[in-house]
Amino acid sequence: MTVISVLGPPGAGKGTQCRPLATRRGLTYLSTGDALRRAIHDGTPLGVHAARYMAAGDLVPDRLVREVIRSALLGLPAEDGLLLDGYPRTLEQAESLEVDLDQAGRRLDAAVLVDAPDHLLVARLSGRRVCTVAGHTYHVSASPPRQAGVCDDDGSPLVQRDDDAPAVVMRRLQTYRTRTRPVTAFYEARNVLHTIDGSPEPSVVETALAALLDRLDGVHA
Ligand code: AMP
């Protein structure tokens, strides 16, 4: 079944786009960022270990994130497709993913880079607010809630993610450039890289992504 990884700098819209896309396409959605935040919230050993890297805007060590992926792959029914959001983020992760997918009888069909210029990323991340109950996402100017600081869906308070603070955002962008960007060359060399412009408003990006997935479905049918 289809396995797709969505890559891109923080703020490019990976989460916004991928979650509904996975639902529409019947793919299992797996965000390593979400899994790590859940682990922190639940106070698991993984969460305790990961928290200080995430708070600093650094990547969590490869072996920890790999375990998240391996256990997800183990629990995934063979007939289910998979949409990975934010994994792999290093060359080492890209290499180990090939091994882990192979062991699960799968392979990566496509890596989709959703890209956008830095000034846009900074504006999006610094204005992002998330609800404290379910992670519903807003933007103070681009998609504000009906009542400032309150989630439309569940009425919980909206907060800024710690790692969306300005100094941490700069660090995350730098980490992306040095450690994650090389992953795109890795997939380009394997002829599975596709690039989508993440600059326009979400509905335009959504249409471009849907068209790409349609093309991929045609190729893999
Ligand atoms: P995200 O929600 O995808 O922006 O991820 C938030 C944070 O989780 C990142 O800044 C990293 O600290 C950590 N993280 C998420 N995915 C990975 C990964 N594949 N490798 C290492 N760290 C990760």
mmCIF file of C-alpha atoms and ligand atoms in Angstrom:
data_model
loop_
_atom_site.group_PDB
_atom_site.id
_atom_site.type_symbol
_atom_site.label_atom_id
_atom_site.label_comp_id
_atom_site.label_asym_id
_atom_site.label_seq_id
_atom_site.Cartn_x
_atom_site.Cartn_y
_atom_site.Cartn_z
ATOM 1 C CA MET A 1 0.000 0.000 0.000
ATOM 2 C CA THR A 2 0.992 3.580 -0.551
ATOM 3 C CA VAL A 3 3.585 5.147 1.732
ATOM 4 C CA ILE A 4 4.120 8.895 1.390
ATOM 5 C CA SER A 5 6.387 11.147 3.417
ATOM 6 C CA VAL A 6 5.740 14.873 3.576
ATOM 7 C CA LEU A 7 8.819 16.999 4.212
ATOM 8 C CA GLY A 8 9.285 20.696 4.555
ATOM 9 C CA PRO A 9 10.373 23.508 6.839
ATOM 10 C CA PRO A 10 8.411 24.263 9.992
ATOM 11 C CA GLY A 11 5.469 26.489 9.103
ATOM 12 C CA ALA A 12 5.161 25.255 5.503
ATOM 13 C CA GLY A 13 1.735 23.829 6.339
ATOM 14 C CA LYS A 14 2.573 20.124 6.583
ATOM 15 C CA GLY A 15 0.272 19.458 9.540
ATOM 16 C CA THR A 16 -2.549 21.681 8.253
ATOM 17 C CA GLN A 17 -2.520 19.892 4.914
ATOM 18 C CA CYS A 18 -1.636 16.339 5.853
ATOM 19 C CA ARG A 19 -4.177 15.540 8.534
ATOM 20 C CA PRO A 20 -7.307 16.168 6.392
ATOM 21 C CA LEU A 21 -5.572 14.810 3.308
ATOM 22 C CA ALA A 22 -4.872 11.499 5.038
ATOM 23 C CA THR A 23 -8.496 11.266 6.195
ATOM 24 C CA ARG A 24 -9.830 11.956 2.695
ATOM 25 C CA ARG A 25 -7.509 9.410 1.117
ATOM 26 C CA GLY A 26 -8.009 6.735 3.758
ATOM 27 C CA LEU A 27 -4.343 6.830 4.746
ATOM 28 C CA THR A 28 -3.104 6.358 8.296
ATOM 29 C CA TYR A 29 -1.638 9.692 9.402
ATOM 30 C CA LEU A 30 1.504 9.648 11.486
ATOM 31 C CA SER A 31 3.179 12.837 12.679
ATOM 32 C CA THR A 32 6.311 12.284 14.744
ATOM 33 C CA GLY A 33 5.867 15.794 16.187
ATOM 34 C CA ASP A 34 2.350 14.882 17.414
ATOM 35 C CA ALA A 35 3.563 11.547 18.780
ATOM 36 C CA LEU A 36 6.364 13.277 20.696
ATOM 37 C CA ARG A 37 4.034 15.975 22.081
ATOM 38 C CA ARG A 38 1.659 13.219 23.213
ATOM 39 C CA ALA A 39 4.552 11.435 24.935
ATOM 40 C CA ILE A 40 5.501 14.660 26.732
ATOM 41 C CA HIS A 41 1.895 15.231 27.780
ATOM 42 C CA ASP A 42 1.628 11.650 29.084
ATOM 43 C CA GLY A 43 4.975 11.897 30.881
ATOM 44 C CA THR A 44 6.395 8.730 29.287
ATOM 45 C CA PRO A 45 10.179 8.085 29.320
ATOM 46 C CA LEU A 46 10.249 9.055 25.623
ATOM 47 C CA GLY A 47 8.484 12.318 26.428
ATOM 48 C CA VAL A 48 10.787 13.141 29.316
ATOM 49 C CA HIS A 49 13.810 12.586 27.077
ATOM 50 C CA ALA A 50 12.430 14.383 24.020
ATOM 51 C CA ALA A 51 11.142 17.484 25.820
ATOM 52 C CA ARG A 52 14.415 19.364 26.176
ATOM 53 C CA TYR A 53 15.355 18.898 22.502
ATOM 54 C CA MET A 54 11.957 20.096 21.340
ATOM 55 C CA ALA A 55 11.921 23.075 23.677
ATOM 56 C CA ALA A 56 15.274 24.167 22.237
ATOM 57 C CA GLY A 57 14.162 23.737 18.614
ATOM 58 C CA ASP A 58 16.560 20.824 18.094
ATOM 59 C CA LEU A 59 15.828 17.442 16.626
ATOM 60 C CA VAL A 60 15.100 14.573 18.969
ATOM 61 C CA PRO A 61 17.812 11.865 18.617
ATOM 62 C CA ASP A 62 17.293 9.558 15.648
ATOM 63 C CA ARG A 63 17.084 6.343 17.659
ATOM 64 C CA LEU A 64 14.172 7.664 19.757
ATOM 65 C CA VAL A 65 12.138 8.836 16.795
ATOM 66 C CA ARG A 66 12.904 5.636 14.940
ATOM 67 C CA GLU A 67 11.242 3.684 17.751
ATOM 68 C CA VAL A 68 8.079 5.776 17.304
ATOM 69 C CA ILE A 69 8.017 4.823 13.627
ATOM 70 C CA ARG A 70 8.861 1.170 14.163
ATOM 71 C CA SER A 71 6.089 0.643 16.677
ATOM 72 C CA ALA A 72 3.619 2.456 14.405
ATOM 73 C CA LEU A 73 4.622 0.227 11.486
ATOM 74 C CA LEU A 74 4.190 -2.875 13.651
ATOM 75 C CA GLY A 75 0.637 -1.882 14.522
ATOM 76 C CA LEU A 76 -0.335 -0.937 10.966
ATOM 77 C CA PRO A 77 -2.625 -3.381 9.119
ATOM 78 C CA ALA A 78 -0.915 -4.609 5.926
ATOM 79 C CA GLU A 79 -3.630 -3.131 3.676
ATOM 80 C CA ASP A 80 -3.390 0.389 5.148
ATOM 81 C CA GLY A 81 -1.540 3.187 3.375
ATOM 82 C CA LEU A 82 0.578 5.593 5.407
ATOM 83 C CA LEU A 83 1.152 9.333 5.341
ATOM 84 C CA LEU A 84 4.229 10.360 7.320
ATOM 85 C CA ASP A 85 4.342 13.976 8.477
ATOM 86 C CA GLY A 86 7.752 15.244 9.577
ATOM 87 C CA TYR A 87 9.640 11.980 9.191
ATOM 88 C CA PRO A 88 12.364 11.472 8.084
ATOM 89 C CA ARG A 89 14.152 14.673 9.123
ATOM 90 C CA THR A 90 17.763 13.519 8.849
ATOM 91 C CA LEU A 91 19.697 11.413 6.347
ATOM 92 C CA GLU A 92 20.111 8.748 9.032
ATOM 93 C CA GLN A 93 16.333 8.611 9.486
ATOM 94 C CA ALA A 94 15.829 8.367 5.717
ATOM 95 C CA GLU A 95 18.219 5.436 5.584
ATOM 96 C CA SER A 96 16.731 3.631 8.579
ATOM 97 C CA LEU A 97 13.219 4.215 7.207
ATOM 98 C CA GLU A 98 14.147 2.221 4.114
ATOM 99 C CA VAL A 99 15.213 -0.682 6.333
ATOM 100 C CA ASP A 100 12.139 -0.443 8.568
ATOM 101 C CA LEU A 101 9.726 -0.224 5.639
ATOM 102 C CA ASP A 102 11.450 -3.112 3.934
ATOM 103 C CA GLN A 103 11.056 -5.234 7.060
ATOM 104 C CA ALA A 104 7.362 -4.325 7.075
ATOM 105 C CA GLY A 105 7.092 -5.380 3.395
ATOM 106 C CA ARG A 106 6.651 -1.803 2.205
ATOM 107 C CA ARG A 107 8.567 0.916 0.448
ATOM 108 C CA LEU A 108 8.301 4.674 0.149
ATOM 109 C CA ASP A 109 6.315 5.634 -2.955
ATOM 110 C CA ALA A 110 6.765 9.387 -2.776
ATOM 111 C CA ALA A 111 8.455 12.118 -0.766
ATOM 112 C CA VAL A 112 6.601 15.416 -1.052
ATOM 113 C CA LEU A 113 8.460 18.606 -0.201
ATOM 114 C CA VAL A 114 6.094 21.423 0.794
ATOM 115 C CA ASP A 115 8.287 24.515 0.623
ATOM 116 C CA ALA A 116 7.910 28.215 1.401
ATOM 117 C CA PRO A 117 10.253 31.203 1.863
ATOM 118 C CA ASP A 118 11.593 32.026 5.345
ATOM 119 C CA HIS A 119 9.697 35.303 5.852
ATOM 120 C CA LEU A 120 6.404 33.453 5.382
ATOM 121 C CA LEU A 121 7.428 30.625 7.699
ATOM 122 C CA VAL A 122 8.352 33.041 10.482
ATOM 123 C CA ALA A 123 5.059 34.949 10.099
ATOM 124 C CA ARG A 124 3.028 31.744 10.180
ATOM 125 C CA LEU A 125 4.795 30.197 13.165
ATOM 126 C CA SER A 126 4.866 33.311 15.313
ATOM 127 C CA GLY A 127 1.108 33.851 14.833
ATOM 128 C CA ARG A 128 0.124 30.224 15.345
ATOM 129 C CA ARG A 129 -2.028 29.338 18.342
ATOM 130 C CA VAL A 130 -3.125 25.862 19.359
ATOM 131 C CA CYS A 131 -5.899 24.667 21.612
ATOM 132 C CA THR A 132 -4.850 22.953 24.802
ATOM 133 C CA VAL A 133 -7.316 20.070 24.489
ATOM 134 C CA ALA A 134 -7.099 18.690 20.965
ATOM 135 C CA GLY A 135 -4.413 20.684 19.182
ATOM 136 C CA HIS A 136 -6.839 22.579 16.885
ATOM 137 C CA THR A 137 -4.751 25.191 15.133
ATOM 138 C CA TYR A 138 -5.425 28.893 14.492
ATOM 139 C CA HIS A 139 -3.492 31.937 13.338
ATOM 140 C CA VAL A 140 -3.958 35.295 15.036
ATOM 141 C CA SER A 141 -4.520 37.091 11.714
ATOM 142 C CA ALA A 142 -4.900 34.498 8.919
ATOM 143 C CA SER A 143 -7.418 32.192 10.656
ATOM 144 C CA PRO A 144 -8.425 33.688 14.009
ATOM 145 C CA PRO A 145 -10.936 31.978 16.311
ATOM 146 C CA ARG A 146 -14.373 33.604 16.711
ATOM 147 C CA GLN A 147 -13.396 34.726 20.215
ATOM 148 C CA ALA A 148 -9.761 35.718 20.763
ATOM 149 C CA GLY A 149 -7.832 33.100 22.745
ATOM 150 C CA VAL A 150 -10.636 30.503 22.770
ATOM 151 C CA CYS A 151 -10.966 27.382 20.599
ATOM 152 C CA ASP A 152 -14.089 27.404 18.356
ATOM 153 C CA ASP A 153 -14.355 23.616 18.558
ATOM 154 C CA ASP A 154 -14.014 22.837 22.244
ATOM 155 C CA GLY A 155 -13.840 26.186 24.073
ATOM 156 C CA SER A 156 -10.398 25.467 25.501
ATOM 157 C CA PRO A 157 -7.765 28.222 25.870
ATOM 158 C CA LEU A 158 -5.465 28.837 22.902
ATOM 159 C CA VAL A 159 -1.738 29.037 23.579
ATOM 160 C CA GLN A 160 1.460 29.531 21.630
ATOM 161 C CA ARG A 161 3.520 26.347 21.350
ATOM 162 C CA ASP A 162 6.782 26.770 23.307
ATOM 163 C CA ASP A 163 8.746 26.013 20.162
ATOM 164 C CA ASP A 164 6.914 28.767 18.228
ATOM 165 C CA ALA A 165 8.629 31.427 20.385
ATOM 166 C CA PRO A 166 10.772 33.656 18.088
ATOM 167 C CA ALA A 167 14.262 32.461 19.179
ATOM 168 C CA VAL A 168 13.219 28.813 18.923
ATOM 169 C CA VAL A 169 11.660 29.371 15.493
ATOM 170 C CA MET A 170 15.022 30.680 14.193
ATOM 171 C CA ARG A 171 16.752 27.628 15.631
ATOM 172 C CA ARG A 172 14.203 25.257 14.043
ATOM 173 C CA LEU A 173 14.673 26.889 10.641
ATOM 174 C CA GLN A 174 18.426 26.572 10.950
ATOM 175 C CA THR A 175 18.091 22.929 11.990
ATOM 176 C CA TYR A 176 15.859 22.347 8.983
ATOM 177 C CA ARG A 177 18.418 23.847 6.596
ATOM 178 C CA THR A 178 21.388 21.923 7.926
ATOM 179 C CA ARG A 179 19.867 18.547 8.813
ATOM 180 C CA THR A 180 16.589 18.036 6.963
ATOM 181 C CA ARG A 181 17.127 19.784 3.653
ATOM 182 C CA PRO A 182 19.739 17.158 2.582
ATOM 183 C CA VAL A 183 16.993 14.525 2.814
ATOM 184 C CA THR A 184 15.379 16.048 -0.285
ATOM 185 C CA ALA A 185 18.518 15.292 -2.326
ATOM 186 C CA PHE A 186 18.421 11.733 -0.994
ATOM 187 C CA TYR A 187 14.910 11.276 -2.412
ATOM 188 C CA GLU A 188 15.670 13.177 -5.590
ATOM 189 C CA ALA A 189 18.422 10.645 -6.296
ATOM 190 C CA ARG A 190 15.811 7.895 -5.876
ATOM 191 C CA ASN A 191 13.387 9.632 -8.244
ATOM 192 C CA VAL A 192 10.585 9.882 -5.695
ATOM 193 C CA LEU A 193 10.789 13.589 -4.814
ATOM 194 C CA HIS A 194 7.908 15.944 -5.672
ATOM 195 C CA THR A 195 7.809 19.616 -4.705
ATOM 196 C CA ILE A 196 4.704 21.646 -3.881
ATOM 197 C CA ASP A 197 4.696 25.402 -3.303
ATOM 198 C CA GLY A 198 3.439 25.930 0.252
ATOM 199 C CA SER A 199 3.273 29.753 -0.089
ATOM 200 C CA PRO A 200 -0.300 30.257 -1.324
ATOM 201 C CA GLU A 201 -3.357 30.084 0.886
ATOM 202 C CA PRO A 202 -4.172 26.591 2.235
ATOM 203 C CA SER A 203 -6.942 25.790 -0.272
ATOM 204 C CA VAL A 204 -4.549 26.328 -3.199
ATOM 205 C CA VAL A 205 -1.883 24.102 -1.606
ATOM 206 C CA GLU A 206 -4.572 21.522 -0.869
ATOM 207 C CA THR A 207 -5.621 21.411 -4.535
ATOM 208 C CA ALA A 208 -2.012 21.013 -5.676
ATOM 209 C CA LEU A 209 -1.438 18.189 -3.187
ATOM 210 C CA ALA A 210 -4.635 16.413 -4.179
ATOM 211 C CA ALA A 211 -3.633 16.634 -7.863
ATOM 212 C CA LEU A 212 -0.221 15.196 -7.060
ATOM 213 C CA LEU A 213 -1.742 12.290 -5.138
ATOM 214 C CA ASP A 214 -4.132 11.619 -8.023
ATOM 215 C CA ARG A 215 -1.162 11.446 -10.380
ATOM 216 C CA LEU A 216 0.678 9.130 -7.991
ATOM 217 C CA ASP A 217 -2.393 6.892 -7.674
ATOM 218 C CA GLY A 218 -2.419 6.651 -11.464
ATOM 219 C CA VAL A 219 1.249 5.685 -11.526
ATOM 220 C CA HIS A 220 0.964 3.098 -8.732
ATOM 221 C CA ALA A 221 -2.396 1.630 -9.762
HETATM 222 P P1 AMP B 1 6.655 19.297 14.237
HETATM 223 O O1 AMP B 1 5.367 19.261 14.992
HETATM 224 O O2 AMP B 1 6.685 18.322 13.102
HETATM 225 O O3 AMP B 1 7.061 20.691 13.825
HETATM 226 O O4 AMP B 1 7.794 18.783 15.266
HETATM 227 C C1 AMP B 1 8.032 19.466 16.472
HETATM 228 C C2 AMP B 1 9.377 19.050 17.044
HETATM 229 O O5 AMP B 1 9.374 17.647 17.305
HETATM 230 C C3 AMP B 1 10.573 19.282 16.142
HETATM 231 O O6 AMP B 1 11.058 20.608 16.217
HETATM 232 C C4 AMP B 1 11.573 18.285 16.731
HETATM 233 O O7 AMP B 1 12.119 18.751 17.944
HETATM 234 C C5 AMP B 1 10.666 17.097 17.068
HETATM 235 N N1 AMP B 1 10.562 16.158 15.934
HETATM 236 C C6 AMP B 1 9.458 15.907 15.171
HETATM 237 N N2 AMP B 1 9.735 15.002 14.214
HETATM 238 C C7 AMP B 1 11.055 14.682 14.373
HETATM 239 C C8 AMP B 1 11.949 13.829 13.682
HETATM 240 N N3 AMP B 1 11.556 13.112 12.596
HETATM 241 N N4 AMP B 1 13.230 13.755 14.123
HETATM 242 C C9 AMP B 1 13.655 14.451 15.202
HETATM 243 N N5 AMP B 1 12.872 15.304 15.876
HETATM 244 C C10 AMP B 1 11.572 15.413 15.481
#
